[in-house]
Amino acid sequence: MDKIGIGMGMRHLAEVTLGTEILYSFVIIACCLIIYFGTKELYELSSHKGIKYFRLSFLYFAIAYFFRSFLKFVLTTISKTDVFAFPTRSLGMVSLPLFIYFSSMSVMYLLYSTLYKRIKLKINLDILLNFIAIGLAIISLVIRNPIFNFYLHLLFFIIIITSVIIAKISEKKKHNHLYVVYLMLLFFWGLNILGMIIPTFFQTIQMLIYLASISIFLIMLYKVIKNTGGH
Amino acid sequence: MAKRGKLEIIRDILFIIQENRNSIKKTPLIRKSNLSTGRFNEYYSDLMRKRFVIEIVNNKSGKVVSLSEKGRKFLEKYQVIVSFIDEFNL
């Protein structure tokens, strides 16, 4: 095969079709919902706050991925390259703040599920987290500038990832590999959001991001199934 | 002796009931659970509210405490719950 042929083959491999998008979202939504419903009994029996936020985090991931795939579908069908280019009253434009709200809540709940014991605040943190997520969603609706939103979410994910690293450093139990999985999950989820805000940004490595994201969610699912005794 | 967590205390109370052939009066249950009456009552109301235990009145010994199906399920799943919390650092 000549160089042009190889180049075209590589480009074809990197190209993400709508079918790939749907399959990718379906696998991740399925993983999240299995985690959510698979831990239902444990939560009902224990009423444990950590399990509650852990489960909610995956439910919100599933909803966020649903809106993400919907946005991708709208982007593909109307051939736009920018989610902020949707007409203000269109369904696509309404889906973006919903996607941002649920995705922000999912990462914050995941972090909160491991840190809630160490956070000693007098205010209701649930309300604060919702306030932050709603704030990010409203900003995406009002300030329709991809670059601004890109940097805003980049900052948000840097804060979240830094919090996970600080939590890991201050952790008594040193041999916990879960933080690595959490960090990777947050990192690739961050790339997903940034890639959503500026779709052309990660185009060449999008397939790799998708494969990595699916692998991380499958690892989480495996760990949950293993620790719930397969129920 | 390390301080018991909430789940561990619930497990202990339910286990005492189970060990007593699923029928025990409230006073010996308080004594065996190693809790002050005030603390025990907090846990007991919680267990009643969640329907982990039920009170049965019988002619022979009066009002006794018994495990419900949900209480039995909790004991059965206790180890799974604890290892899940530990594994995911919750």
Coordinates of C-alpha atoms in Angstrom, one line a residue:
Chain A
M1 CA 0.0 0.0 0.0
D2 CA 1.4 3.4 -0.9
K3 CA 1.7 6.4 1.5
I4 CA -1.5 8.0 0.3
G5 CA -3.4 4.8 0.9
I6 CA -2.0 4.4 4.4
G7 CA -2.9 8.1 5.1
M8 CA -6.4 7.7 3.9
G9 CA -6.8 4.5 5.9
M10 CA -5.6 6.2 9.1
R11 CA -7.9 9.1 8.5
H12 CA -10.8 6.7 7.9
L13 CA -9.9 5.0 11.2
A14 CA -9.9 8.3 13.1
E15 CA -13.1 9.4 11.6
V16 CA -16.0 9.1 14.1
T17 CA -19.3 8.4 12.4
L18 CA -22.8 8.9 13.9
G19 CA -23.0 5.1 14.4
T20 CA -19.8 5.1 16.4
E21 CA -21.1 8.0 18.5
I22 CA -24.4 6.2 19.3
L23 CA -22.5 2.9 20.1
Y24 CA -20.1 4.8 22.3
S25 CA -22.9 6.6 24.2
F26 CA -24.9 3.4 24.5
V27 CA -22.0 1.4 26.1
I28 CA -21.3 4.2 28.6
I29 CA -25.0 4.8 29.4
A30 CA -25.5 1.1 29.9
C31 CA -22.4 0.9 32.2
C32 CA -23.6 3.8 34.3
L33 CA -27.2 2.5 34.6
I34 CA -25.9 -1.0 35.6
I35 CA -23.8 0.7 38.3
Y36 CA -26.7 2.8 39.4
F37 CA -29.3 0.0 39.6
G38 CA -26.7 -2.6 40.8
T39 CA -26.0 -0.6 43.9
K40 CA -29.6 0.2 44.7
E41 CA -30.0 -2.6 47.2
L42 CA -26.8 -1.7 49.0
Y43 CA -28.0 1.9 49.4
E44 CA -31.5 0.9 50.5
L45 CA -30.1 -1.3 53.2
S46 CA -27.3 1.0 54.4
S47 CA -28.6 4.6 53.6
H48 CA -24.9 5.4 53.4
K49 CA -24.3 8.9 52.2
G50 CA -21.2 7.9 50.2
I51 CA -23.1 5.2 48.3
K52 CA -25.9 7.7 47.6
Y53 CA -23.5 10.2 45.9
F54 CA -21.6 7.5 44.2
R55 CA -24.8 6.2 42.6
L56 CA -26.1 9.6 41.8
S57 CA -22.8 10.4 40.1
F58 CA -23.3 7.5 37.6
L59 CA -26.9 8.3 37.1
Y60 CA -25.9 11.9 36.1
F61 CA -23.1 10.5 33.9
A62 CA -25.8 8.5 32.1
I63 CA -28.1 11.5 31.6
A64 CA -25.2 13.7 30.6
Y65 CA -24.1 11.1 28.0
F66 CA -27.7 11.0 26.7
F67 CA -27.7 14.7 26.1
R68 CA -24.2 14.5 24.7
S69 CA -25.2 12.0 22.1
F70 CA -28.3 14.0 21.3
L71 CA -26.1 17.1 20.7
K72 CA -23.8 15.1 18.5
F73 CA -26.8 13.8 16.6
V74 CA -28.0 17.4 16.0
L75 CA -24.5 18.5 15.1
T76 CA -24.2 15.7 12.5
T77 CA -27.7 16.1 11.0
I78 CA -27.5 19.9 10.6
S79 CA -23.8 19.8 9.7
K80 CA -22.7 22.4 12.3
T81 CA -19.2 22.4 13.7
D82 CA -20.0 24.4 16.8
V83 CA -22.7 23.8 19.4
F84 CA -22.9 27.5 20.1
A85 CA -23.9 28.1 16.5
F86 CA -27.3 26.5 17.1
P87 CA -30.3 28.9 16.9
T88 CA -31.2 30.2 20.4
R89 CA -34.6 28.6 20.4
S90 CA -33.6 25.2 19.0
L91 CA -33.6 21.9 20.9
G92 CA -29.8 21.6 20.4
M93 CA -29.3 24.9 22.2
V94 CA -31.5 23.8 25.2
S95 CA -29.6 20.5 25.4
L96 CA -26.2 22.1 25.8
P97 CA -26.9 23.6 29.3
L98 CA -28.6 20.4 30.3
F99 CA -25.6 18.4 29.2
I100 CA -23.2 20.8 31.1
Y101 CA -25.4 20.7 34.3
F102 CA -25.5 16.9 34.4
S103 CA -21.9 16.5 33.5
S104 CA -20.7 19.0 36.2
M105 CA -22.9 17.4 38.8
S106 CA -21.7 13.9 37.9
V107 CA -18.0 14.7 38.5
M108 CA -18.7 16.8 41.6
Y109 CA -20.9 14.0 43.1
L110 CA -18.2 11.5 42.4
L111 CA -15.6 13.6 44.2
Y112 CA -18.1 14.4 47.0
S113 CA -18.8 10.7 47.5
T114 CA -15.2 10.2 48.6
L115 CA -14.6 13.5 50.4
Y116 CA -17.9 14.2 52.2
K117 CA -16.5 12.9 55.5
R118 CA -13.6 15.3 55.4
I119 CA -15.6 18.4 54.4
K120 CA -16.8 20.3 57.4
L121 CA -18.8 23.1 56.0
K122 CA -21.9 24.6 57.7
I123 CA -23.6 25.2 54.4
N124 CA -25.6 22.5 52.6
L125 CA -23.0 21.2 50.1
D126 CA -25.7 19.7 47.9
I127 CA -27.1 23.1 47.2
L128 CA -23.7 24.6 46.6
L129 CA -22.8 21.9 44.0
N130 CA -26.1 22.4 42.3
F131 CA -25.5 26.2 42.3
I132 CA -22.1 25.7 40.6
A133 CA -23.5 23.3 38.0
I134 CA -26.5 25.6 37.2
G135 CA -24.0 28.5 37.0
L136 CA -21.9 26.7 34.4
A137 CA -25.0 25.7 32.5
I138 CA -26.4 29.3 32.5
I139 CA -23.0 30.7 31.4
S140 CA -23.0 28.3 28.4
L141 CA -26.5 29.5 27.5
V142 CA -25.8 33.2 27.9
I143 CA -22.1 33.6 26.8
R144 CA -22.1 31.7 23.5
N145 CA -18.4 31.9 23.0
P146 CA -16.7 28.5 22.5
I147 CA -13.3 29.8 23.6
F148 CA -14.6 31.3 26.8
N149 CA -16.6 28.2 27.6
F150 CA -13.6 26.0 26.7
Y151 CA -11.3 27.8 29.2
L152 CA -14.1 27.9 31.8
H153 CA -14.5 24.1 31.7
L154 CA -10.7 23.6 31.5
L155 CA -10.5 25.6 34.8
F156 CA -13.3 23.6 36.3
F157 CA -11.6 20.3 35.5
I158 CA -8.2 21.5 36.7
I159 CA -9.9 22.4 40.1
I160 CA -11.7 18.9 40.2
I161 CA -8.5 17.0 39.3
T162 CA -6.4 19.0 41.8
S163 CA -9.0 18.2 44.5
V164 CA -8.7 14.4 43.7
I165 CA -4.9 14.7 43.9
I166 CA -5.1 16.5 47.2
A167 CA -7.5 14.0 48.5
K168 CA -5.2 11.2 47.5
I169 CA -2.2 12.8 49.2
S170 CA -4.1 13.3 52.5
E171 CA -5.5 9.8 52.3
K172 CA -4.5 7.4 55.2
K173 CA -5.0 4.3 53.1
K174 CA -2.0 4.6 50.7
H175 CA -2.5 1.5 48.6
N176 CA -5.7 2.5 46.9
H177 CA -5.6 2.4 43.1
L178 CA -9.1 3.7 42.8
Y179 CA -7.8 7.3 42.6
V180 CA -5.9 6.5 39.4
V181 CA -9.2 5.2 37.9
Y182 CA -11.1 8.3 39.2
L183 CA -8.4 10.6 37.8
M184 CA -8.5 8.9 34.4
L185 CA -12.3 9.0 34.4
L186 CA -12.3 12.7 35.2
F187 CA -9.5 13.4 32.7
F188 CA -11.2 11.7 29.8
W189 CA -14.6 13.0 30.8
G190 CA -13.0 16.5 30.7
L191 CA -11.6 15.8 27.2
N192 CA -15.2 14.7 26.2
I193 CA -16.6 18.0 27.4
L194 CA -13.9 20.1 25.8
G195 CA -14.3 18.2 22.6
M196 CA -18.0 18.9 22.8
I197 CA -17.5 22.6 23.2
I198 CA -14.9 22.8 20.3
P199 CA -15.7 19.6 18.2
T200 CA -12.7 20.2 15.9
F201 CA -10.2 20.4 18.7
F202 CA -9.6 16.7 19.4
Q203 CA -10.9 15.3 16.0
T204 CA -7.8 13.3 15.2
I205 CA -7.5 11.6 18.5
Q206 CA -11.3 11.3 19.2
M207 CA -11.4 7.6 18.6
L208 CA -8.6 7.1 21.2
I209 CA -10.5 9.3 23.7
Y210 CA -13.6 7.2 23.1
L211 CA -11.8 3.9 23.6
A212 CA -10.1 5.1 26.7
S213 CA -13.4 6.4 28.1
I214 CA -15.2 3.1 27.4
S215 CA -12.3 1.2 29.0
I216 CA -12.5 3.3 32.2
F217 CA -16.3 2.9 32.6
L218 CA -15.9 -0.8 32.0
I219 CA -13.3 -1.0 34.7
M220 CA -15.6 0.9 37.1
L221 CA -18.5 -1.5 36.1
Y222 CA -16.2 -4.5 36.7
K223 CA -15.2 -3.2 40.1
V224 CA -18.8 -2.6 41.1
I225 CA -20.0 -6.0 39.9
K226 CA -17.1 -7.6 41.8
N227 CA -17.8 -5.8 45.0
T228 CA -21.6 -6.2 44.9
G229 CA -21.3 -9.9 44.4
G230 CA -22.7 -9.7 40.9
H231 CA -26.2 -8.4 41.9
Chain B
M1 CA -11.4 -0.9 71.5
A2 CA -12.1 1.1 68.4
K3 CA -15.2 3.2 68.2
R4 CA -18.0 1.5 66.3
G5 CA -19.4 3.1 63.2
K6 CA -23.1 3.5 62.6
L7 CA -23.4 0.4 60.3
E8 CA -21.4 -1.7 62.7
I9 CA -23.8 -0.8 65.6
I10 CA -26.8 -1.6 63.5
R11 CA -25.2 -4.9 62.5
D12 CA -24.5 -5.7 66.2
I13 CA -28.1 -4.9 67.3
L14 CA -29.6 -7.0 64.5
F15 CA -27.1 -9.8 65.2
I16 CA -28.1 -9.9 68.9
I17 CA -31.7 -10.3 67.9
Q18 CA -30.9 -13.1 65.5
E19 CA -28.7 -14.9 68.1
N20 CA -31.6 -14.9 70.5
R21 CA -33.8 -16.9 68.1
N22 CA -35.2 -13.8 66.6
S23 CA -37.1 -12.8 69.7
I24 CA -35.7 -10.6 72.5
K25 CA -37.2 -8.1 74.9
K26 CA -36.0 -4.5 74.6
T27 CA -34.3 -4.3 78.0
P28 CA -31.8 -7.2 77.5
L29 CA -31.3 -5.9 73.9
I30 CA -30.2 -2.5 75.3
R31 CA -27.8 -4.2 77.8
K32 CA -26.3 -6.5 75.2
S33 CA -25.8 -3.8 72.6
N34 CA -23.3 -1.9 74.8
L35 CA -25.0 1.4 74.2
S36 CA -26.4 4.0 76.5
T37 CA -30.2 4.0 76.6
G38 CA -30.4 7.4 74.8
R39 CA -28.1 6.2 72.0
F40 CA -29.9 2.8 71.8
N41 CA -33.3 4.6 71.4
E42 CA -31.9 6.6 68.5
Y43 CA -30.8 3.5 66.7
Y44 CA -33.9 1.6 67.7
S45 CA -36.3 4.3 66.3
D46 CA -34.1 4.3 63.1
L47 CA -34.4 0.5 62.8
M48 CA -38.2 0.6 63.3
R49 CA -38.6 3.5 60.8
K50 CA -36.6 1.6 58.2
R51 CA -38.6 -1.6 59.1
F52 CA -35.4 -3.6 59.9
V53 CA -37.1 -4.8 63.2
I54 CA -40.7 -5.4 64.2
E55 CA -42.3 -5.5 67.6
I56 CA -44.4 -8.6 68.3
V57 CA -46.7 -8.9 71.3
N58 CA -47.2 -12.5 72.4
N59 CA -49.1 -13.9 75.4
K60 CA -46.2 -15.7 76.9
S61 CA -43.5 -13.0 77.1
G62 CA -45.2 -9.8 76.2
K63 CA -43.6 -7.3 73.7
V64 CA -40.6 -8.7 72.0
V65 CA -38.3 -7.4 69.2
S66 CA -37.9 -9.5 66.0
L67 CA -36.0 -9.1 62.8
S68 CA -38.0 -8.3 59.6
E69 CA -37.1 -9.7 56.2
K70 CA -35.2 -6.4 55.5
G71 CA -33.3 -6.8 58.8
R72 CA -32.2 -10.3 57.8
K73 CA -31.2 -9.0 54.4
F74 CA -29.0 -6.4 56.0
L75 CA -27.2 -9.0 58.1
E76 CA -26.7 -11.1 55.0
K77 CA -25.4 -8.2 52.9
Y78 CA -23.4 -6.4 55.7
Q79 CA -20.0 -7.7 54.6
V80 CA -20.7 -6.7 51.0
I81 CA -21.8 -3.2 52.0
V82 CA -18.7 -2.7 54.2
S83 CA -16.3 -4.0 51.5
F84 CA -18.0 -1.8 48.9
I85 CA -17.6 1.3 51.0
D86 CA -14.0 0.4 51.6
E87 CA -13.2 -0.4 48.0
F88 CA -14.6 2.8 46.7
N89 CA -13.4 4.9 49.6
L90 CA -16.9 6.1 50.3

